[in-house]
Amino acid sequence: MKAVILSGGLGTRLRPLTWNTPKSLVPVLNKPFLEHVLRHLKEHGIDEVVLALSNLASSIQEYFGCTNSLDMKIDYVMERSALGTAGAIKNAAEKLSHDSFFVLNGDIFSDLDYSAMLKCHRENNSDVTIALTAVDNPAAYGLVETKGDGRVTRFLEKPRQDEITTNLINAGTYIFEPGVLDMIPTDTEYSTERQLFPSMLASDASVRAFASSGYWIDIGSPEKYRRLNFDLLSGRSGKYGFQNGNEVVTGQAGQVHPTAKLEGPVLLGDNCVVESNAVIMGPAVIGDHCHIGEAATISASVIWPRVTIGNGCKLISSIAADNCVLQSGCEITQAILGNRVKILKNYKLPTGSMVEPKQIIG
Ligand code: GTP
């Protein structure tokens, strides 16, 4: 069985992290996000995927062209310009056989039971099955209203408070019958949530819901991206990630000075150097080839590969993309640094700063 993974969005809400790195490749526990998604599909026997690409397509294709450690068949389709979530599926039509197929928004991490979802789809002879997940604040998402038998009756995108009738939202994972492709216009920007599904309801197609109460998060914003990393570190995301909640896992070929203190949960990548009296307070993820200077303090942060944290720096509740350099004595709190940012000596960055790639500040 095949899955189409939508990986061509601009990822504007995740900027500055996604200016040069597509959302699919942002590292989660030091692996590209999409690798986690692929592994989960493979566990359910889905080992052929079509990546629907547009923005920053070549970096995704290059990565999976060279690194296909999961032994899955990965195919690619490109859009000349982004076709929207349904237009992208139509664009992948020639790669799909005459069988049902999964469609995944490529920015969702979940422990959804794909096998049970497929069983439900087949038992009900549905045209489309939509996975639903319960969230605390549905206002920011697309609500899906259903009848008792699981038939979808209404879609409501980003509802006002007085319109909220359910906490079940569209979980961004679907099963399509191949005939649904005929309902999507060719080479036209078209949305699954706003156009295709409502038009299917209007034409009496069988659109069903499959509700799931497992772990679910989309990595659409920096805060949720950081949360996914921390949930995985602390064992809050079901069977994935660390299990006991306070492990310290160090990669290969690194050097951690005996006076450095690492308090879990911490994941330290390969070839990292942690100098004397540095303190890393979990939850924290540190990418490969990072250098943490003497008496530097890091807590509740995600650091991508090849980052230098100078002596005495403090990096608190922040994200630093690859190749950032924090010179000695800097203080960074609740900030998001794009890649190759340089913060000069002793500079205290205003709390909550978002710094575009390659900026030199201080
Ligand atoms: P924002 O710009 O922050 O809204 O992010 P986004 O561009 O990723 O959009 P959104 O979160 O709505 O997209 C959900 C999923 O669909 C993501 O995995 C996107 O990569 C993907 N996606 C969105 N638009 C397109 C598109 O036009 N083409 C393709 N191939 N994928 C898309």
CSV table of C-alpha atoms and ligand atoms in Angstrom, one decimal:
chain,number,residue,atom,x,y,z
A,1,MET,CA,0.0,0.0,0.0
A,2,LYS,CA,1.2,3.5,-0.8
A,3,ALA,CA,1.2,6.8,1.1
A,4,VAL,CA,1.4,10.3,-0.4
A,5,ILE,CA,3.2,12.6,2.0
A,6,LEU,CA,2.6,16.3,1.5
A,7,SER,CA,5.9,18.0,2.0
A,8,GLY,CA,5.9,21.0,-0.2
A,9,GLY,CA,4.5,23.8,2.1
A,10,LEU,CA,6.4,27.0,2.8
A,11,GLY,CA,6.4,26.4,6.6
A,12,THR,CA,6.0,30.1,7.2
A,13,ARG,CA,5.0,29.7,10.9
A,14,LEU,CA,8.2,27.7,11.6
A,15,ARG,CA,10.5,30.4,10.3
A,16,PRO,CA,13.2,31.4,10.8
A,17,LEU,CA,14.0,27.6,11.1
A,18,THR,CA,12.5,26.9,7.7
A,19,TRP,CA,14.1,29.6,5.5
A,20,ASN,CA,16.7,27.1,4.3
A,21,THR,CA,15.5,23.8,5.8
A,22,PRO,CA,12.2,22.3,4.7
A,23,LYS,CA,9.8,21.4,7.6
A,24,SER,CA,10.3,17.7,6.6
A,25,LEU,CA,14.0,17.9,7.4
A,26,VAL,CA,14.0,19.8,10.6
A,27,PRO,CA,15.7,17.6,13.1
A,28,VAL,CA,13.7,15.8,15.8
A,29,LEU,CA,15.9,13.9,18.2
A,30,ASN,CA,18.7,14.6,15.7
A,31,LYS,CA,16.9,12.9,12.8
A,32,PRO,CA,15.0,14.6,10.0
A,33,PHE,CA,11.4,14.8,11.0
A,34,LEU,CA,10.2,12.8,8.0
A,35,GLU,CA,12.3,9.8,9.1
A,36,HIS,CA,10.1,9.4,12.1
A,37,VAL,CA,7.0,9.6,9.9
A,38,LEU,CA,8.4,7.0,7.5
A,39,ARG,CA,9.4,4.6,10.3
A,40,HIS,CA,5.8,4.7,11.7
A,41,LEU,CA,4.3,4.0,8.3
A,42,LYS,CA,6.7,1.1,7.8
A,43,GLU,CA,5.7,-0.4,11.2
A,44,HIS,CA,2.2,-0.7,9.7
A,45,GLY,CA,3.4,-2.4,6.5
A,46,ILE,CA,3.2,0.8,4.3
A,47,ASP,CA,6.6,0.8,2.6
A,48,GLU,CA,6.0,2.7,-0.6
A,49,VAL,CA,5.7,6.5,-0.3
A,50,VAL,CA,5.4,9.3,-2.8
A,51,LEU,CA,6.7,12.6,-1.5
A,52,ALA,CA,4.8,15.5,-2.9
A,53,LEU,CA,7.3,18.3,-3.1
A,54,SER,CA,7.5,22.0,-4.0
A,55,ASN,CA,9.3,24.4,-1.7
A,56,LEU,CA,13.0,23.4,-1.1
A,57,ALA,CA,12.3,20.1,-3.0
A,58,SER,CA,15.8,19.4,-3.9
A,59,SER,CA,17.1,19.2,-0.4
A,60,ILE,CA,14.5,16.6,0.5
A,61,GLN,CA,15.2,14.6,-2.6
A,62,GLU,CA,18.9,14.8,-2.0
A,63,TYR,CA,18.6,13.7,1.6
A,64,PHE,CA,16.4,10.7,1.0
A,65,GLY,CA,18.2,9.8,-2.3
A,66,CYS,CA,21.4,9.3,-0.2
A,67,THR,CA,20.0,8.1,3.1
A,68,ASN,CA,17.3,5.5,2.8
A,69,SER,CA,18.1,3.5,5.9
A,70,LEU,CA,14.5,2.4,6.3
A,71,ASP,CA,14.6,0.3,3.1
A,72,MET,CA,11.4,1.9,1.7
A,73,LYS,CA,10.5,2.7,-1.9
A,74,ILE,CA,10.5,6.5,-2.0
A,75,ASP,CA,9.2,8.3,-5.1
A,76,TYR,CA,9.0,12.0,-5.7
A,77,VAL,CA,6.7,14.4,-7.5
A,78,MET,CA,7.4,18.1,-8.0
A,79,GLU,CA,5.0,21.0,-8.4
A,80,ARG,CA,6.2,23.8,-10.5
A,81,SER,CA,4.5,26.1,-8.0
A,82,ALA,CA,2.7,24.9,-4.8
A,83,LEU,CA,-0.7,23.4,-5.7
A,84,GLY,CA,-2.2,23.3,-2.2
A,85,THR,CA,-2.9,20.2,-0.2
A,86,ALA,CA,-5.4,18.6,-2.7
A,87,GLY,CA,-3.7,19.9,-5.9
A,88,ALA,CA,-0.5,18.2,-4.7
A,89,ILE,CA,-2.3,14.8,-4.3
A,90,LYS,CA,-3.7,15.2,-7.8
A,91,ASN,CA,-0.2,15.9,-9.1
A,92,ALA,CA,0.9,12.6,-7.7
A,93,ALA,CA,-1.8,10.6,-9.4
A,94,GLU,CA,0.4,8.9,-12.0
A,95,LYS,CA,2.5,7.4,-9.2
A,96,LEU,CA,-0.6,5.9,-7.5
A,97,SER,CA,-2.0,2.5,-8.5
A,98,HIS,CA,-5.7,1.6,-8.6
A,99,ASP,CA,-5.8,0.8,-4.9
A,100,SER,CA,-6.7,2.9,-1.8
A,101,PHE,CA,-3.8,5.0,-0.5
A,102,PHE,CA,-2.9,7.0,2.6
A,103,VAL,CA,-2.4,10.8,2.5
A,104,LEU,CA,-0.4,12.4,5.2
A,105,ASN,CA,0.2,16.1,6.0
A,106,GLY,CA,4.0,15.9,6.3
A,107,ASP,CA,4.2,17.9,9.5
A,108,ILE,CA,2.2,15.6,11.8
A,109,PHE,CA,3.7,13.3,14.4
A,110,SER,CA,1.3,10.7,15.8
A,111,ASP,CA,1.1,7.2,17.0
A,112,LEU,CA,-2.1,6.7,15.0
A,113,ASP,CA,-2.9,3.0,14.3
A,114,TYR,CA,-2.9,3.0,10.5
A,115,SER,CA,-3.8,-0.6,10.3
A,116,ALA,CA,-7.0,-0.1,12.4
A,117,MET,CA,-7.8,3.0,10.3
A,118,LEU,CA,-7.5,1.0,7.1
A,119,LYS,CA,-9.8,-1.7,8.5
A,120,CYS,CA,-12.4,0.9,9.4
A,121,HIS,CA,-12.1,2.4,5.9
A,122,ARG,CA,-12.6,-0.9,4.2
A,123,GLU,CA,-15.4,-2.1,6.5
A,124,ASN,CA,-17.4,1.1,5.8
A,125,ASN,CA,-16.7,1.2,2.0
A,126,SER,CA,-15.8,4.8,2.4
A,127,ASP,CA,-14.5,7.1,-0.3
A,128,VAL,CA,-12.4,9.0,2.2
A,129,THR,CA,-11.6,8.3,5.8
A,130,ILE,CA,-10.3,11.2,7.9
A,131,ALA,CA,-8.4,10.6,11.1
A,132,LEU,CA,-9.6,12.8,13.9
A,133,THR,CA,-7.8,13.7,17.1
A,134,ALA,CA,-9.0,15.5,20.2
A,135,VAL,CA,-7.3,18.7,21.2
A,136,ASP,CA,-7.7,21.1,24.2
A,137,ASN,CA,-8.1,24.2,22.0
A,138,PRO,CA,-9.8,23.4,18.7
A,139,ALA,CA,-10.1,27.1,17.7
A,140,ALA,CA,-6.8,27.0,15.8
A,141,TYR,CA,-7.6,23.9,13.7
A,142,GLY,CA,-10.2,22.5,11.4
A,143,LEU,CA,-13.2,21.0,13.2
A,144,VAL,CA,-14.9,17.9,11.9
A,145,GLU,CA,-18.4,17.2,13.0
A,146,THR,CA,-19.7,13.6,12.7
A,147,LYS,CA,-22.9,11.6,13.2
A,148,GLY,CA,-23.0,8.7,15.7
A,149,ASP,CA,-22.1,6.3,12.9
A,150,GLY,CA,-18.9,8.1,12.1
A,151,ARG,CA,-20.1,9.8,8.9
A,152,VAL,CA,-18.7,13.3,8.6
A,153,THR,CA,-21.4,16.0,8.4
A,154,ARG,CA,-19.6,19.3,8.5
A,155,PHE,CA,-16.1,20.9,8.3
A,156,LEU,CA,-15.4,24.1,10.0
A,157,GLU,CA,-11.9,25.7,9.5
A,158,LYS,CA,-10.6,27.8,12.4
A,159,PRO,CA,-13.9,28.2,14.2
A,160,ARG,CA,-14.9,31.1,16.4
A,161,GLN,CA,-15.4,30.2,20.1
A,162,ASP,CA,-19.2,30.2,19.7
A,163,GLU,CA,-19.0,27.8,16.8
A,164,ILE,CA,-17.1,25.1,18.6
A,165,THR,CA,-19.3,22.0,18.9
A,166,THR,CA,-16.6,19.3,19.2
A,167,ASN,CA,-12.9,19.0,20.3
A,168,LEU,CA,-12.2,16.6,17.4
A,169,ILE,CA,-10.1,18.1,14.7
A,170,ASN,CA,-8.8,16.9,11.4
A,171,ALA,CA,-5.6,15.1,12.2
A,172,GLY,CA,-4.1,15.6,8.7
A,173,THR,CA,-4.1,11.9,7.8
A,174,TYR,CA,-6.5,10.3,5.3
A,175,ILE,CA,-7.3,7.2,3.3
A,176,PHE,CA,-8.5,7.9,-0.3
A,177,GLU,CA,-10.1,5.7,-2.8
A,178,PRO,CA,-8.5,6.3,-6.2
A,179,GLY,CA,-11.8,7.6,-7.7
A,180,VAL,CA,-11.5,10.7,-5.4
A,181,LEU,CA,-8.6,11.9,-7.6
A,182,ASP,CA,-11.2,12.6,-10.3
A,183,MET,CA,-12.8,15.2,-8.0
A,184,ILE,CA,-9.6,17.3,-7.9
A,185,PRO,CA,-8.9,19.7,-10.8
A,186,THR,CA,-5.6,19.2,-12.6
A,187,ASP,CA,-2.8,21.7,-12.3
A,188,THR,CA,-4.9,24.0,-10.1
A,189,GLU,CA,-4.3,25.2,-6.6
A,190,TYR,CA,-6.9,23.3,-4.5
A,191,SER,CA,-7.3,22.6,-0.8
A,192,THR,CA,-8.3,19.3,0.7
A,193,GLU,CA,-9.7,20.9,3.9
A,194,ARG,CA,-11.5,23.9,2.3
A,195,GLN,CA,-12.5,22.6,-1.1
A,196,LEU,CA,-12.3,18.9,-1.7
A,197,PHE,CA,-13.9,17.6,1.5
A,198,PRO,CA,-16.8,20.1,1.6
A,199,SER,CA,-17.5,19.4,-2.1
A,200,MET,CA,-17.5,15.7,-1.4
A,201,LEU,CA,-20.1,16.2,1.4
A,202,ALA,CA,-22.2,18.3,-0.9
A,203,SER,CA,-22.1,15.5,-3.5
A,204,ASP,CA,-23.1,12.8,-0.9
A,205,ALA,CA,-19.8,10.9,-1.1
A,206,SER,CA,-19.0,8.6,1.8
A,207,VAL,CA,-16.7,10.6,4.1
A,208,ARG,CA,-16.0,8.9,7.4
A,209,ALA,CA,-14.1,9.8,10.5
A,210,PHE,CA,-11.7,7.6,12.4
A,211,ALA,CA,-11.2,9.1,15.9
A,212,SER,CA,-8.0,8.4,17.7
A,213,SER,CA,-7.0,9.3,21.3
A,214,GLY,CA,-3.3,8.6,20.9
A,215,TYR,CA,-0.4,11.1,20.8
A,216,TRP,CA,-0.7,13.7,18.1
A,217,ILE,CA,1.1,17.0,17.4
A,218,ASP,CA,1.8,19.1,14.3
A,219,ILE,CA,5.2,20.8,14.2
A,220,GLY,CA,3.7,23.9,12.6
A,221,SER,CA,5.2,26.4,15.0
A,222,PRO,CA,8.6,26.6,16.9
A,223,GLU,CA,6.8,26.0,20.2
A,224,LYS,CA,5.2,22.8,19.0
A,225,TYR,CA,8.4,21.7,17.3
A,226,ARG,CA,10.3,22.1,20.7
A,227,ARG,CA,7.4,20.4,22.5
A,228,LEU,CA,7.6,17.3,20.2
A,229,ASN,CA,11.4,17.0,20.9
A,230,PHE,CA,10.7,17.3,24.7
A,231,ASP,CA,7.8,14.9,24.6
A,232,LEU,CA,9.9,12.3,22.9
A,233,LEU,CA,12.7,12.8,25.4
A,234,SER,CA,10.5,12.5,28.4
A,235,GLY,CA,8.5,9.5,27.2
A,236,ARG,CA,5.2,11.4,26.9
A,237,SER,CA,4.7,10.4,23.2
A,238,GLY,CA,3.6,6.8,23.5
A,239,LYS,CA,6.0,4.1,22.4
A,240,TYR,CA,8.3,6.5,20.6
A,241,GLY,CA,11.4,8.3,21.9
A,242,PHE,CA,13.0,7.8,25.3
A,243,GLN,CA,11.3,5.5,27.7
A,244,ASN,CA,12.2,6.4,31.3
A,245,GLY,CA,12.0,10.2,31.1
A,246,ASN,CA,15.4,11.2,32.4
A,247,GLU,CA,18.0,9.4,30.4
A,248,VAL,CA,21.3,11.0,29.2
A,249,VAL,CA,22.2,9.6,25.8
A,250,THR,CA,25.5,10.7,24.4
A,251,GLY,CA,26.6,10.0,20.8
A,252,GLN,CA,29.8,8.5,19.5
A,253,ALA,CA,33.3,10.0,19.6
A,254,GLY,CA,32.5,13.0,21.8
A,255,GLN,CA,34.3,14.4,24.7
A,256,VAL,CA,32.4,15.3,27.9
A,257,HIS,CA,34.7,16.8,30.6
A,258,PRO,CA,34.3,15.0,33.9
A,259,THR,CA,33.2,18.2,35.7
A,260,ALA,CA,30.4,18.9,33.2
A,261,LYS,CA,27.0,18.2,34.5
A,262,LEU,CA,24.3,16.6,32.3
A,263,GLU,CA,20.9,16.2,33.9
A,264,GLY,CA,18.4,14.2,31.8
A,265,PRO,CA,16.6,13.9,29.7
A,266,VAL,CA,19.4,14.9,27.3
A,267,LEU,CA,20.4,13.7,23.9
A,268,LEU,CA,23.9,14.7,22.9
A,269,GLY,CA,24.8,14.0,19.2
A,270,ASP,CA,28.0,12.5,17.8
A,271,ASN,CA,31.3,14.2,18.0
A,272,CYS,CA,30.3,16.8,20.5
A,273,VAL,CA,32.7,18.5,22.9
A,274,VAL,CA,31.4,19.6,26.3
A,275,GLU,CA,34.0,21.5,28.3
A,276,SER,CA,34.6,21.8,32.0
A,277,ASN,CA,31.8,22.9,34.3
A,278,ALA,CA,29.3,23.2,31.5
A,279,VAL,CA,25.7,22.4,32.6
A,280,ILE,CA,23.1,20.8,30.4
A,281,MET,CA,19.8,20.6,32.0
A,282,GLY,CA,17.2,18.5,30.3
A,283,PRO,CA,15.1,18.5,28.4
A,284,ALA,CA,17.7,19.3,25.8
A,285,VAL,CA,18.7,18.0,22.4
A,286,ILE,CA,22.1,18.8,21.0
A,287,GLY,CA,23.0,18.0,17.4
A,288,ASP,CA,26.2,16.4,16.1
A,289,HIS,CA,29.5,18.3,16.1
A,290,CYS,CA,28.5,20.9,18.6
A,291,HIS,CA,30.9,22.6,21.0
A,292,ILE,CA,29.7,23.6,24.4
A,293,GLY,CA,32.2,25.9,26.1
A,294,GLU,CA,33.4,26.1,29.7
A,295,ALA,CA,30.8,26.9,32.3
A,296,ALA,CA,28.1,27.4,29.6
A,297,THR,CA,24.5,26.6,30.7
A,298,ILE,CA,21.9,25.1,28.4
A,299,SER,CA,18.4,24.2,29.5
A,300,ALA,CA,15.1,23.3,27.8
A,301,SER,CA,16.6,23.9,24.3
A,302,VAL,CA,17.0,22.3,21.0
A,303,ILE,CA,20.4,22.8,19.2
A,304,TRP,CA,21.0,21.7,15.6
A,305,PRO,CA,24.3,20.3,14.4
A,306,ARG,CA,27.6,22.3,14.3
A,307,VAL,CA,26.6,24.9,16.8
A,308,THR,CA,29.2,26.6,19.0
A,309,ILE,CA,28.2,27.7,22.5
A,310,GLY,CA,31.0,29.9,23.9
A,311,ASN,CA,32.4,29.9,27.5
A,312,GLY,CA,29.9,31.1,30.1
A,313,CYS,CA,27.0,31.4,27.6
A,314,LYS,CA,23.4,30.8,28.8
A,315,LEU,CA,20.9,29.3,26.3
A,316,ILE,CA,17.5,28.9,28.0
A,317,SER,CA,14.2,27.6,26.4
A,318,SER,CA,15.5,28.3,22.9
A,319,ILE,CA,16.2,26.8,19.5
A,320,ALA,CA,19.4,27.3,17.6
A,321,ALA,CA,19.6,26.1,14.0
A,322,ASP,CA,22.7,24.7,12.4
A,323,ASN,CA,26.1,26.4,12.4
A,324,CYS,CA,25.1,29.2,14.9
A,325,VAL,CA,27.9,30.7,16.9
A,326,LEU,CA,27.3,32.2,20.4
A,327,GLN,CA,30.5,33.9,21.5
A,328,SER,CA,31.4,33.8,25.2
A,329,GLY,CA,29.2,35.3,27.8
A,330,CYS,CA,26.0,35.6,25.6
A,331,GLU,CA,22.6,35.2,27.1
A,332,ILE,CA,19.8,33.8,25.0
A,333,THR,CA,16.3,33.2,26.4
A,334,GLN,CA,13.2,31.9,24.6
A,335,ALA,CA,14.7,32.8,21.3
A,336,ILE,CA,14.7,31.1,17.9
A,337,LEU,CA,17.9,31.5,15.9
A,338,GLY,CA,17.9,30.7,12.2
A,339,ASN,CA,21.0,28.9,10.8
A,340,ARG,CA,24.4,30.6,10.8
A,341,VAL,CA,23.4,33.3,13.2
A,342,LYS,CA,26.3,34.8,15.2
A,343,ILE,CA,25.8,36.4,18.6
A,344,LEU,CA,28.8,38.5,19.6
A,345,LYS,CA,30.6,38.4,22.9
A,346,ASN,CA,28.6,39.1,26.1
A,347,TYR,CA,25.5,40.1,24.2
A,348,LYS,CA,22.2,39.6,26.0
A,349,LEU,CA,19.6,39.0,23.3
A,350,PRO,CA,16.1,40.4,24.1
A,351,THR,CA,13.9,37.6,25.4
A,352,GLY,CA,11.7,36.0,22.7
A,353,SER,CA,13.8,37.2,19.8
A,354,MET,CA,13.5,35.5,16.4
A,355,VAL,CA,16.7,35.9,14.4
A,356,GLU,CA,16.8,35.4,10.7
A,357,PRO,CA,19.6,33.2,9.2
A,358,LYS,CA,23.1,34.6,8.9
A,359,GLN,CA,22.5,37.7,11.1
A,360,ILE,CA,25.4,39.0,13.2
A,361,ILE,CA,24.1,40.5,16.4
A,362,GLY,CA,25.7,42.3,19.3
B,1,GTP,P1,2.6,27.3,7.1
B,1,GTP,O1,3.1,28.2,5.9
B,1,GTP,O2,3.3,27.7,8.3
B,1,GTP,O3,1.1,27.4,7.2
B,1,GTP,O4,3.0,25.8,6.8
B,1,GTP,P2,2.8,24.9,5.5
B,1,GTP,O5,3.2,25.6,4.3
B,1,GTP,O6,3.5,23.6,5.8
B,1,GTP,O7,1.2,24.7,5.4
B,1,GTP,P3,0.3,23.7,6.2
B,1,GTP,O8,0.7,23.6,7.6
B,1,GTP,O9,-1.1,24.1,6.0
B,1,GTP,O10,0.5,22.3,5.4
B,1,GTP,C1,0.2,21.1,5.9
B,1,GTP,C2,1.1,20.1,5.2
B,1,GTP,O11,0.8,20.1,3.8
B,1,GTP,C3,2.6,20.3,5.3
B,1,GTP,O12,3.2,19.1,5.5
B,1,GTP,C4,2.9,21.0,4.1
B,1,GTP,O13,4.3,20.7,3.7
B,1,GTP,C5,2.0,20.4,3.1
B,1,GTP,N1,1.6,21.4,2.0
B,1,GTP,C6,1.0,22.6,2.2
B,1,GTP,N2,0.8,23.1,1.0
B,1,GTP,C7,1.4,22.3,0.1
B,1,GTP,C8,1.5,22.4,-1.4
B,1,GTP,O14,1.1,23.3,-2.0
B,1,GTP,N3,2.1,21.4,-2.0
B,1,GTP,C9,2.6,20.3,-1.3
B,1,GTP,N4,3.3,19.3,-2.0
B,1,GTP,N5,2.5,20.2,0.0
B,1,GTP,C10,1.9,21.2,0.7
